[in-house]
Amino acid sequence: MATTSVAVPDTPLIRLALARADDALVLGHRLSEWTGHAPTLEEDLALANIALDLIGQARSLYALAGEDCGLDEDALAYRRDERAYRNLLLVEQPNGDFARTIVRQFLYAAFIDAWWQAMTASCEPRLAAIAGKAEKETAYHLRHSAEWLIRLGDGTAESHRRAQAALDALFPFAAEMFEPVTAAAFDVAPASLREGWDRQVDAVLATAGLTRPAAPWSHSGGRAGRHTEHLGHLLSEMQYLQRVHPGATW
Amino acid sequence: MYSQGLNQAETDDTADATRAARFQARIDAEDKIEPNDWMPEAYRRTLIRQISQHAHSEIVGMLPEGNWITRAPSLRRKAALLAKVQDEGGHGLYLYAAAETLGATREELVDQLLAGRAKYSSIFNYPTLTWADIGAIGWLVDGAAIMNQIPLCRCSFGPYARAMIRVCKEESFHQRQGYEIMLTLCRGTPEQKAMAQDALDRWWWPCLMMFGPPDTESQHSDTSMKWKIKRFTNDGLRQKFIDATVPQGHFLGLTFPDPELRRDEATGHWSHGPIDWEEFKRVVAGGGFCAADRLAARRKAHEEGEWVREAAAAHAAKRAAKLAASKEAA
Amino acid sequence: MSTPATPIWEVFIRSRSGLAHRHVGSVHAADATLALQAARDVYTRRGEGLSIWVVPSNAIIASDPADKEMMFEPTASKIYRHPTFYDIPDDVGHM
């Protein structure tokens, strides 16, 4: 039987757009899993807002990649398997408790907001345009997750323990964010943002009374399609209708 | 919420009778009742019950549709569904806030729901089995809800009416979203069309039950009408819904699961076969297919969120204490 | 199971430049920062806002409805405060 998967050509622009789109979609998908199950009604709406921002960013980036390869956003999102997905391992990690979700969001937002800010000056105008919109969204994601992390770290003994455990578990996934995606002139080298990220993370952790995990090892592989086991389950759920009914319109 | 301390319990019966008469005169004159105004205890109780049931319905209603957010078949559908379910959370929030103006707290009301002591709309105890159910819910369940909710925008209790105005404004995309899904399925592959028909077959009768028992059996109707909490009868709204919906279904090329459904040429109304009120009573009483799952999901979210709410409260208390200490030192 | 009540905040939003903040509803939040975030996430999902105020509900001092007559009726007879009280011939033009 013919596969329902699509083949995507590899150019620097497509690689960058897909990597960032996959990051945003997978994290947006994870956050959307909270809908109806969050700790408060207010937070249910807040997490859905972040998820919608991220899904929107993914759509813009898939559209951009699609312009260069003739595939639409749904072909790119629903018809690539886990080995073709290029997202960071961090964003595919399961929601866990609220502390896990907030730490995952904070570590990512502290990086991606700086990256989008820098990308507003990209010499590829289509990327700069997406960056202009995305940066405002991620600035709020960063504030929202930092405020919560401070409350969890400084709240009760239990919330402190959970926040520290989440940090310990997720910190090994942080270094992958600083790996280069392309060497193109229109890209901003993630490594150039490392120092700013360290400062920002340290400042929030200090306010929260949390300890930065010491010299953690790093996990890597997402950009090469080598994922943790979690992504396959996420994609099989997300893609099932498109895979079962090839060619159907929804 | 507004300051609630102003409503002192009145014990003087004659004063109450005069007040009750003045209260009813205001309602008859289409004046709005506000939280601090005098109101009969029964009016307050009826509203707290109705508004909180409405709020619970929105919150529990997030679950059957939430069941498909992660499986939505396109990014456009995913975003729309997520935004819609998020709206429902918002609507629950506005409604709890309206109930809070009457002196109940959200925490109390949520506890009643979690303890199984509060009702919510029976429709949400049915399962969402296929993607077409998301279309059917938007088209039919939201269509029925809008019929119920538009008159509530003119409800005599100000905060409820204002909440409903906001809800109705936001919900205007919900039904269109659902109908568009149905339309796409009906114009799609034979499997997709069958999926749409199956969804209509399963959701039609439960949707008709959403309007509540027939007028001959409805318990709260008379007083609620007098108080202008309710403006149309259950049967009247049900008929309005059927008349609006049947042609939409025929446009889709779908068949309604009611062999007796026919248009009365004289009145222009669609008449329908008998509704299985035994099923309705069973589902309302908690015997719905998904009732246990729905409550379990809400309880789990509540219990797993406890430490988060405690953490926020503890941090706020620490901050307030620090602020007080620094003021004292200064 | 009963949770202690989270503080309630009233939310006021300036919807357009030049307009006053208007009451839109309320949120529950443990502190002012979270209240502001919640107000943003709940009440500005459709581009409704340019600026938000949140005020602790219990900080609002309301007039007593029982005082309505005393508070608000005495003004009804002061019709000379309204421009239509004064007779100016139409020939004078708009004034």
XYZ file of C-alpha atoms in Angstrom:
675
model
C 0.000 0.000 0.000
C 1.199 3.482 -0.827
C 2.312 5.607 2.099
C 0.274 8.617 3.113
C 3.457 10.441 4.135
C 4.852 13.319 2.114
C 8.475 13.908 1.162
C 9.777 17.386 1.846
C 12.815 18.821 0.078
C 15.591 20.130 2.303
C 16.559 23.758 1.804
C 17.795 26.034 4.607
C 14.545 28.011 4.580
C 12.345 24.921 4.663
C 14.505 23.340 7.351
C 14.285 26.401 9.561
C 10.577 26.976 9.008
C 9.750 23.314 9.671
C 11.905 23.089 12.791
C 10.270 26.165 14.309
C 6.802 25.159 13.102
C 7.179 21.686 14.599
C 8.333 23.217 17.902
C 5.289 25.465 17.998
C 2.773 22.837 16.893
C 3.967 20.125 19.239
C 4.046 22.473 22.223
C 0.677 23.973 21.246
C -0.721 20.461 21.001
C 0.614 19.579 24.444
C -0.912 22.709 25.964
C -4.229 22.019 24.272
C -4.343 18.735 26.202
C -4.953 20.831 29.336
C -8.237 22.214 28.015
C -10.944 21.376 30.522
C -8.454 20.018 33.052
C -6.440 22.994 34.333
C -6.009 23.893 38.041
C -8.370 26.893 37.768
C -10.849 28.106 35.211
C -8.762 31.219 34.616
C -5.688 29.089 33.904
C -7.676 26.853 31.572
C -8.293 29.892 29.380
C -4.720 31.128 29.732
C -3.183 27.822 28.593
C -5.597 27.656 25.667
C -4.544 31.170 24.644
C -0.903 30.142 24.591
C -1.770 26.987 22.667
C -3.686 29.030 20.095
C -0.779 31.442 19.679
C 1.595 28.542 19.084
C -0.705 26.740 16.652
C -1.061 30.038 14.800
C 2.721 30.433 14.616
C 3.029 26.872 13.330
C 0.473 27.581 10.607
C 2.337 30.682 9.413
C 5.611 28.765 9.332
C 4.154 25.740 7.531
C 2.623 28.099 5.003
C 6.043 29.631 4.470
C 7.721 26.235 4.078
C 4.868 25.194 1.813
C 5.431 28.135 -0.525
C 8.828 26.686 -1.264
C 7.804 23.042 -1.634
C 4.211 23.061 -2.858
C 2.676 21.366 0.186
C -0.055 22.875 2.332
C 0.025 23.295 6.112
C -1.986 20.143 6.743
C 0.194 17.965 4.524
C 3.208 19.195 6.482
C 1.602 18.786 9.906
C -0.393 15.607 9.391
C 1.563 13.624 6.872
C 5.091 13.521 8.191
C 5.994 10.744 10.626
C 8.039 11.084 13.803
C 11.373 10.640 12.040
C 10.530 13.565 9.775
C 9.447 15.849 12.642
C 12.195 18.298 13.551
C 10.984 19.687 16.883
C 12.984 20.032 20.084
C 12.732 17.120 22.489
C 11.768 19.578 25.225
C 8.432 20.522 23.686
C 7.263 16.936 23.146
C 7.702 16.023 26.821
C 4.360 15.135 28.413
C 2.474 17.758 30.400
C 3.006 16.015 33.733
C 1.765 18.151 36.584
C 1.243 21.909 36.303
C 4.841 22.508 37.430
C 6.189 20.428 34.530
C 4.047 22.323 32.077
C 5.095 25.698 33.455
C 8.801 24.848 33.581
C 8.698 23.491 30.019
C 6.958 26.663 28.887
C 9.322 28.945 30.761
C 12.534 27.322 29.487
C 11.243 27.449 25.926
C 9.709 30.928 26.087
C 12.865 32.440 27.575
C 14.704 31.186 24.499
C 12.175 31.561 21.718
C 11.100 35.059 22.665
C 14.689 36.280 22.344
C 15.025 34.362 19.087
C 11.895 35.886 17.565
C 12.992 39.324 18.723
C 16.280 38.894 16.908
C 14.482 37.452 13.875
C 12.471 40.627 13.388
C 15.649 41.910 11.730
C 16.019 38.843 9.484
C 16.957 39.561 5.878
C 14.227 37.104 4.795
C 11.198 39.426 4.941
C 8.648 36.610 5.258
C 10.394 35.322 8.382
C 10.772 38.842 9.750
C 7.027 39.375 9.318
C 6.192 36.185 11.231
C 8.711 37.186 13.893
C 7.051 40.556 14.381
C 3.786 38.875 15.328
C 5.234 35.884 17.172
C 7.538 37.938 19.369
C 4.628 39.759 20.999
C 2.934 36.461 21.733
C 5.985 34.752 23.183
C 6.775 37.821 25.318
C 3.483 37.187 27.098
C 4.133 33.430 27.329
C 7.415 34.234 29.023
C 5.827 36.587 31.519
C 2.967 34.216 32.251
C 5.210 31.201 32.844
C 7.773 33.183 34.860
C 5.085 34.571 37.177
C 3.750 31.083 37.769
C 7.186 29.588 38.290
C 7.870 32.209 40.971
C 4.607 31.323 42.717
C 5.262 27.596 42.537
C 8.846 27.959 43.764
C 7.914 30.343 46.554
C 4.476 28.927 47.413
C 4.167 25.856 49.623
C 6.672 23.118 50.419
C 4.818 20.853 48.012
C 4.769 23.335 45.146
C 8.461 24.058 45.695
C 9.278 20.353 45.590
C 7.253 19.866 42.415
C 8.783 22.900 40.690
C 12.312 21.777 41.562
C 11.569 18.248 40.358
C 10.248 19.641 37.073
C 13.376 21.734 36.614
C 15.621 18.770 37.366
C 13.739 16.630 34.862
C 13.555 19.156 32.040
C 16.848 21.006 32.297
C 18.731 18.314 30.363
C 16.513 19.155 27.380
C 17.375 22.868 27.420
C 20.770 22.780 25.699
C 19.238 21.433 22.489
C 17.590 24.804 21.951
C 21.001 26.377 21.367
C 22.086 23.998 18.599
C 22.245 25.595 15.152
C 19.338 24.786 12.804
C 20.857 26.317 9.657
C 23.914 28.395 8.863
C 21.874 30.690 6.629
C 22.239 34.463 6.783
C 18.497 34.875 7.445
C 18.702 32.678 10.565
C 19.729 33.851 14.025
C 22.265 31.498 15.580
C 20.650 30.167 18.763
C 24.029 29.961 20.478
C 24.220 33.761 20.382
C 21.232 33.872 22.735
C 22.649 31.555 25.358
C 24.033 34.199 27.680
C 20.856 36.228 27.758
C 18.865 33.067 28.404
C 21.129 32.071 31.293
C 20.748 35.490 32.882
C 16.988 35.501 32.517
C 16.540 31.963 33.804
C 18.868 32.564 36.753
C 17.021 35.737 37.717
C 13.615 34.044 37.759
C 14.933 30.965 39.565
C 16.496 33.222 42.206
C 13.182 35.012 42.781
C 11.411 31.675 42.892
C 13.925 30.268 45.372
C 14.713 27.384 43.028
C 18.103 25.862 42.301
C 19.456 25.620 38.804
C 20.303 21.950 38.296
C 24.089 21.544 38.446
C 26.031 20.504 35.315
C 23.295 18.398 33.765
C 23.941 16.200 30.756
C 22.118 17.178 27.610
C 19.709 15.322 25.392
C 19.738 15.981 21.694
C 18.364 14.526 18.474
C 15.067 16.254 17.746
C 16.469 18.297 14.857
C 17.604 15.035 13.248
C 14.252 13.331 13.846
C 15.519 11.192 16.734
C 12.856 11.742 19.344
C 11.824 10.491 22.741
C 9.077 7.867 22.684
C 6.467 10.490 23.503
C 6.296 12.108 20.085
C 5.061 9.005 18.286
C 2.002 8.795 20.503
C 1.302 12.487 20.131
C 1.475 12.249 16.337
C -0.548 9.076 16.041
C -3.336 10.776 17.936
C -3.023 14.027 16.028
C -2.696 12.507 12.573
C -5.067 9.593 12.756
C -7.979 10.968 10.731
C -5.751 12.272 7.956
C -3.958 8.937 7.809
C -7.119 6.805 7.849
C -8.903 8.850 5.185
C -6.185 9.758 2.687
C -7.147 12.593 0.390
C -10.295 13.569 2.293
C -11.117 17.207 2.933
C -12.052 18.240 6.457
C -19.158 40.586 42.139
C -20.519 43.549 43.990
C -20.476 44.197 47.717
C -22.794 41.660 49.169
C -23.194 42.780 52.761
C -26.145 45.003 52.040
C -28.770 42.312 51.791
C -29.818 41.695 55.382
C -32.330 38.951 56.067
C -35.716 40.542 56.626
C -37.992 39.121 59.252
C -40.862 41.583 59.119
C -43.638 39.846 57.138
C -45.695 42.930 56.307
C -42.612 44.762 55.132
C -41.821 41.705 53.017
C -45.266 41.676 51.433
C -44.949 45.331 50.447
C -41.467 44.730 49.124
C -42.557 41.664 47.205
C -45.307 43.659 45.536
C -42.884 46.444 44.643
C -40.392 43.848 43.400
C -42.971 42.239 41.128
C -44.066 45.654 39.853
C -40.491 46.414 38.846
C -40.231 43.115 37.012
C -43.537 43.716 35.266
C -42.206 47.094 34.161
C -39.164 45.321 32.629
C -36.851 46.954 35.166
C -33.673 44.995 35.959
C -33.023 43.593 39.425
C -29.459 44.164 40.637
C -27.556 42.154 43.280
C -28.018 44.617 46.134
C -31.707 45.193 45.477
C -34.217 43.518 47.739
C -35.460 40.245 46.265
C -37.570 37.364 47.528
C -35.443 34.511 48.859
C -37.074 32.150 46.376
C -36.007 34.397 43.477
C -32.447 34.372 44.775
C -32.460 30.595 45.258
C -33.992 29.946 41.850
C -31.408 32.103 40.164
C -28.459 30.610 42.022
C -29.704 27.165 41.040
C -30.338 28.046 37.415
C -27.196 30.106 36.847
C -24.939 27.567 38.553
C -26.476 24.701 36.559
C -25.848 26.736 33.466
C -22.237 27.350 34.543
C -21.701 23.657 35.321
C -23.081 22.794 31.878
C -20.512 25.022 30.219
C -17.678 23.500 32.236
C -18.739 19.878 31.801
C -19.533 20.743 28.185
C -15.836 21.366 27.595
C -15.155 17.644 28.016
C -17.002 15.959 25.127
C -15.619 18.439 22.616
C -12.248 18.598 24.338
C -12.128 14.891 23.558
C -11.389 15.827 19.919
C -9.031 18.807 20.196
C -5.953 16.608 19.909
C -7.498 14.660 17.019
C -8.920 17.517 14.948
C -8.165 16.648 11.319
C -6.732 19.980 10.152
C -4.911 22.863 11.782
C -7.769 25.224 10.947
C -10.274 22.919 12.644
C -7.947 22.414 15.582
C -7.619 26.138 16.235
C -11.375 26.725 15.850
C -12.308 23.857 18.162
C -9.778 24.879 20.790
C -11.066 28.454 20.681
C -14.642 27.203 20.979
C -13.974 24.953 23.950
C -12.007 27.788 25.523
C -15.043 30.041 25.050
C -17.128 27.524 26.954
C -14.709 27.749 29.854
C -15.062 31.519 29.678
C -18.834 31.248 29.666
C -18.753 29.037 32.723
C -16.576 31.668 34.362
C -18.948 34.559 33.521
C -21.868 32.544 34.831
C -20.215 31.562 38.108
C -19.453 35.267 38.523
C -23.127 36.131 37.965
C -24.128 33.545 40.583
C -21.545 34.996 42.973
C -23.326 38.342 42.938
C -26.184 36.534 44.686
C -24.009 35.501 47.598
C -22.885 32.031 46.515
C -19.159 31.408 46.012
C -17.680 29.670 42.997
C -15.958 27.242 45.350
C -19.278 26.215 46.939
C -20.941 25.797 43.575
C -18.058 23.737 42.198
C -18.121 21.583 45.324
C -21.819 20.895 44.699
C -21.022 19.793 41.172
C -18.139 17.565 42.239
C -20.205 16.013 45.024
C -22.835 15.072 42.442
C -25.406 17.347 44.102
C -25.817 19.760 41.180
C -27.314 19.194 37.779
C -25.926 20.111 34.411
C -27.295 19.737 30.909
C -27.948 16.072 30.180
C -26.601 16.428 26.644
C -23.008 16.343 27.865
C -23.422 12.834 29.190
C -23.454 11.499 25.648
C -20.139 10.405 24.113
C -18.349 12.022 21.151
C -17.420 9.016 19.046
C -16.325 10.468 15.725
C -15.158 13.778 14.311
C -18.665 14.319 12.933
C -19.909 14.551 16.509
C -17.973 17.807 16.774
C -19.895 19.092 13.774
C -23.194 17.841 15.180
C -22.562 19.397 18.589
C -21.776 22.780 17.070
C -24.731 22.674 14.732
C -27.349 21.084 16.984
C -26.282 21.442 20.609
C -25.106 25.019 20.175
C -28.111 25.716 17.987
C -30.395 24.517 20.776
C -28.370 26.395 23.379
C -28.690 29.643 21.442
C -32.484 29.236 21.309
C -32.451 28.938 25.085
C -29.919 31.668 25.677
C -31.110 34.533 23.525
C -34.225 35.099 25.665
C -31.986 34.994 28.754
C -30.269 38.169 27.538
C -33.492 39.895 28.667
C -33.693 38.047 31.983
C -34.859 40.223 34.888
C -31.640 39.710 36.865
C -29.062 42.190 35.580
C -25.803 40.251 36.049
C -27.287 37.119 34.431
C -28.657 39.103 31.496
C -25.319 40.865 30.980
C -23.380 37.599 31.164
C -25.724 36.102 28.579
C -25.266 39.038 26.221
C -21.543 38.397 26.274
C -22.047 34.645 25.915
C -24.412 34.995 22.951
C -22.064 37.407 21.213
C -19.146 35.015 21.589
C -21.163 31.957 20.662
C -22.218 33.322 17.336
C -19.350 31.461 15.663
C -19.971 28.163 17.430
C -22.963 26.998 15.468
C -21.485 28.130 12.150
C -18.293 26.261 12.987
C -20.286 23.075 13.542
C -22.448 23.436 10.482
C -19.391 24.051 8.314
C -17.894 20.782 9.580
C -21.134 18.965 8.722
C -21.257 20.571 5.296
C -17.671 19.589 4.531
C -18.340 16.002 5.615
C -21.549 15.801 3.587
C -19.716 17.013 0.496
C -16.809 14.667 1.161
C -16.263 10.935 0.709
C -19.077 8.412 1.280
C -17.427 7.467 4.580
C -17.465 11.075 5.688
C -21.095 11.496 4.774
C -21.978 8.319 6.663
C -20.114 9.722 9.634
C -22.262 12.872 9.472
C -25.501 10.880 9.209
C -24.516 8.690 12.133
C -23.820 11.777 14.236
C -27.209 13.293 13.401
C -28.876 9.972 14.233
C -27.304 9.920 17.675
C -27.571 13.618 18.595
C -31.005 14.591 17.288
C -33.212 13.213 20.054
C -30.930 14.198 22.930
C -30.885 17.737 21.478
C -34.671 17.913 21.518
C -34.532 16.863 25.163
C -32.234 19.810 25.928
C -35.262 22.097 26.102
C -36.491 20.230 29.136
C -39.665 18.290 29.887
C -42.922 19.147 28.119
C -44.759 22.200 29.473
C -47.370 19.961 31.053
C -44.699 18.486 33.345
C -42.246 21.318 33.878
C -41.912 22.177 37.577
C -40.363 25.611 37.612
C -41.977 27.220 34.596
C -44.783 29.300 36.101
C -42.800 31.212 38.713
C -39.830 31.606 36.404
C -42.099 33.134 33.784
C -43.635 35.483 36.337
C -40.141 36.584 37.409
C -39.013 36.923 33.793
C -36.142 34.534 34.371
C -37.713 32.539 31.611
C -39.660 34.031 28.711
C -40.666 31.122 26.531
C -41.957 27.673 27.365
C -39.893 24.524 26.837
C -42.205 23.306 24.093
C -42.234 26.699 22.388
C -38.445 26.857 22.185
C -38.225 23.226 21.116
C -40.599 23.888 18.235
C -38.632 26.959 17.217
C -35.450 24.893 17.174
C -36.980 22.124 15.083
C -38.416 24.580 12.587
C -35.039 26.260 12.163
C -32.975 23.080 12.066
C -34.872 20.668 9.831
C -34.355 22.664 6.615
C -30.648 23.005 7.492
C -30.409 19.230 7.789
C -32.157 18.735 4.475
C -29.734 21.182 2.862
C -26.951 18.860 4.039
C -28.768 15.951 2.387
C -29.194 14.183 5.717
C -32.194 12.298 7.088
C -33.581 12.949 10.550
C -34.055 9.827 12.689
C -37.780 10.509 13.098
C -40.183 8.833 10.661
C -43.006 11.044 11.905
C -41.241 14.300 11.149
C -43.399 16.279 8.712
C -44.245 19.844 7.890
C -47.744 20.996 8.785
C -48.762 23.046 5.762
C -51.388 24.973 7.728
C -49.115 26.192 10.554
C -45.749 25.956 8.782
C -44.349 24.065 11.785
C -42.569 20.716 11.694
C -44.330 18.123 13.825
C -42.270 15.349 15.381
C -42.659 11.897 16.852
C -42.757 11.172 20.598
C -39.680 11.996 22.676
C -38.394 9.247 24.971
C -38.779 11.081 28.268
C -37.761 7.992 30.221
C -34.318 8.274 28.679
C -34.243 11.974 29.559
C -35.117 11.300 33.199
C -32.514 8.590 33.441
C -29.768 10.781 31.985
C -30.695 13.797 34.134
C -30.693 11.587 37.212
C -27.071 10.680 36.528
C -27.667 7.519 34.523
C -26.099 9.044 31.407
C -23.588 6.977 29.499
C -20.693 9.309 30.335
C -21.927 10.825 33.613
C -19.401 9.008 35.763
C -16.558 9.844 33.376
C -17.487 13.522 33.221
C -17.587 13.951 36.979
C -14.428 11.917 37.417
C -12.615 14.187 34.962
C -13.778 17.329 36.781
C -12.842 15.865 40.177
C -9.416 14.885 38.923
C -8.755 18.386 37.581
C -9.953 19.890 40.852
C -7.883 17.603 43.057
C -4.748 17.846 40.945
C -5.082 21.622 40.888
C -5.390 21.915 44.646
C -1.662 22.291 45.316
C -1.400 24.930 42.576
C -4.173 27.043 44.092
C -2.588 26.599 47.516
C 0.794 27.670 46.174
C -0.632 30.853 44.666
C -2.449 31.669 47.905
C 0.663 30.968 49.997
C 2.839 33.154 47.805
C 0.286 35.963 47.949
C 0.159 35.720 51.747
C 3.954 35.806 52.014
C 4.146 38.811 49.746
C 1.458 40.647 51.681
C 3.262 39.896 54.949
C 6.553 41.177 53.551
C 4.874 44.339 52.346
C 3.273 44.906 55.733
C 6.606 44.337 57.501
C 8.439 46.781 55.247
C 5.740 49.405 55.850
C 6.041 48.917 59.582
C 9.810 49.275 59.421
C 9.529 52.487 57.445
C -13.153 19.023 49.539
C -14.149 22.639 50.143
C -11.463 25.018 48.936
C -10.935 28.364 50.651
C -12.297 31.097 48.435
C -9.816 32.747 46.082
C -10.085 36.561 46.084
C -12.372 38.075 43.463
C -11.276 41.014 41.304
C -13.470 43.280 39.249
C -12.186 43.840 35.732
C -12.404 47.148 33.869
C -11.298 47.491 30.267
C -10.581 50.452 28.027
C -11.764 49.145 24.709
C -10.647 52.017 22.510
C -8.342 54.956 22.818
C -10.198 57.889 24.316
C -12.842 55.828 26.102
C -13.091 55.302 29.848
C -12.451 51.919 31.438
C -15.698 50.012 31.665
C -16.674 47.180 33.990
C -16.714 43.876 32.063
C -16.809 41.168 34.711
C -14.688 39.522 37.357
C -11.967 36.915 37.826
C -10.600 34.844 40.683
C -6.900 35.227 41.452
C -4.606 34.904 44.441
C -2.836 38.223 43.813
C -2.930 41.342 41.667
C -0.427 40.147 39.055
C -2.309 36.913 38.447
C -5.566 38.865 38.401
C -4.262 41.118 35.658
C -3.074 38.114 33.646
C -6.387 36.344 34.139
C -8.315 39.449 33.104
C -6.246 39.624 29.929
C -6.730 35.940 29.178
C -10.451 35.890 29.940
C -11.775 39.254 28.777
C -9.608 40.355 25.837
C -9.730 37.312 23.585
C -11.386 39.194 20.744
C -9.374 42.364 20.661
C -11.596 44.059 23.226
C -8.899 45.878 25.144
C -6.135 48.456 25.185
C -5.820 48.764 28.940
C -7.027 46.779 31.954
C -7.746 47.676 35.554
C -8.336 45.032 38.185
C -9.743 46.062 41.545
C -10.308 43.805 44.559
C -14.076 43.308 44.723
C -14.155 44.018 48.419
C -12.550 47.426 47.795
C -15.671 48.661 46.037
C -17.954 50.750 48.217
C -21.481 50.653 46.837
C -24.437 52.899 47.560
C -27.288 51.174 49.335
C -30.304 50.590 47.072
C -32.482 51.512 50.056
C -31.012 55.023 49.836
C -31.907 55.346 46.196
C -34.639 57.946 46.712
C -32.550 60.115 48.986
C -29.474 59.791 46.841
C -30.834 60.215 43.358
C -34.332 61.655 43.275
C -33.634 65.201 44.523
C -31.847 65.906 41.279
C -34.875 65.126 39.140
C -36.508 68.506 39.763
C -33.410 70.551 38.899
C -34.375 70.779 35.275
C -32.673 74.161 34.895
C -29.427 72.188 34.677
C -30.416 70.982 31.224
C -30.072 73.099 28.088
C -33.644 72.393 26.963
C -34.935 74.306 30.015
C -34.159 77.599 28.287
C -36.267 79.057 25.504
C -34.247 80.516 22.677
C -35.988 81.367 19.407
C -35.038 79.072 16.541
C -34.003 82.159 14.540
C -30.985 82.589 16.805
C -29.547 79.432 15.342
C -27.661 76.669 17.094
C -26.507 77.534 20.597
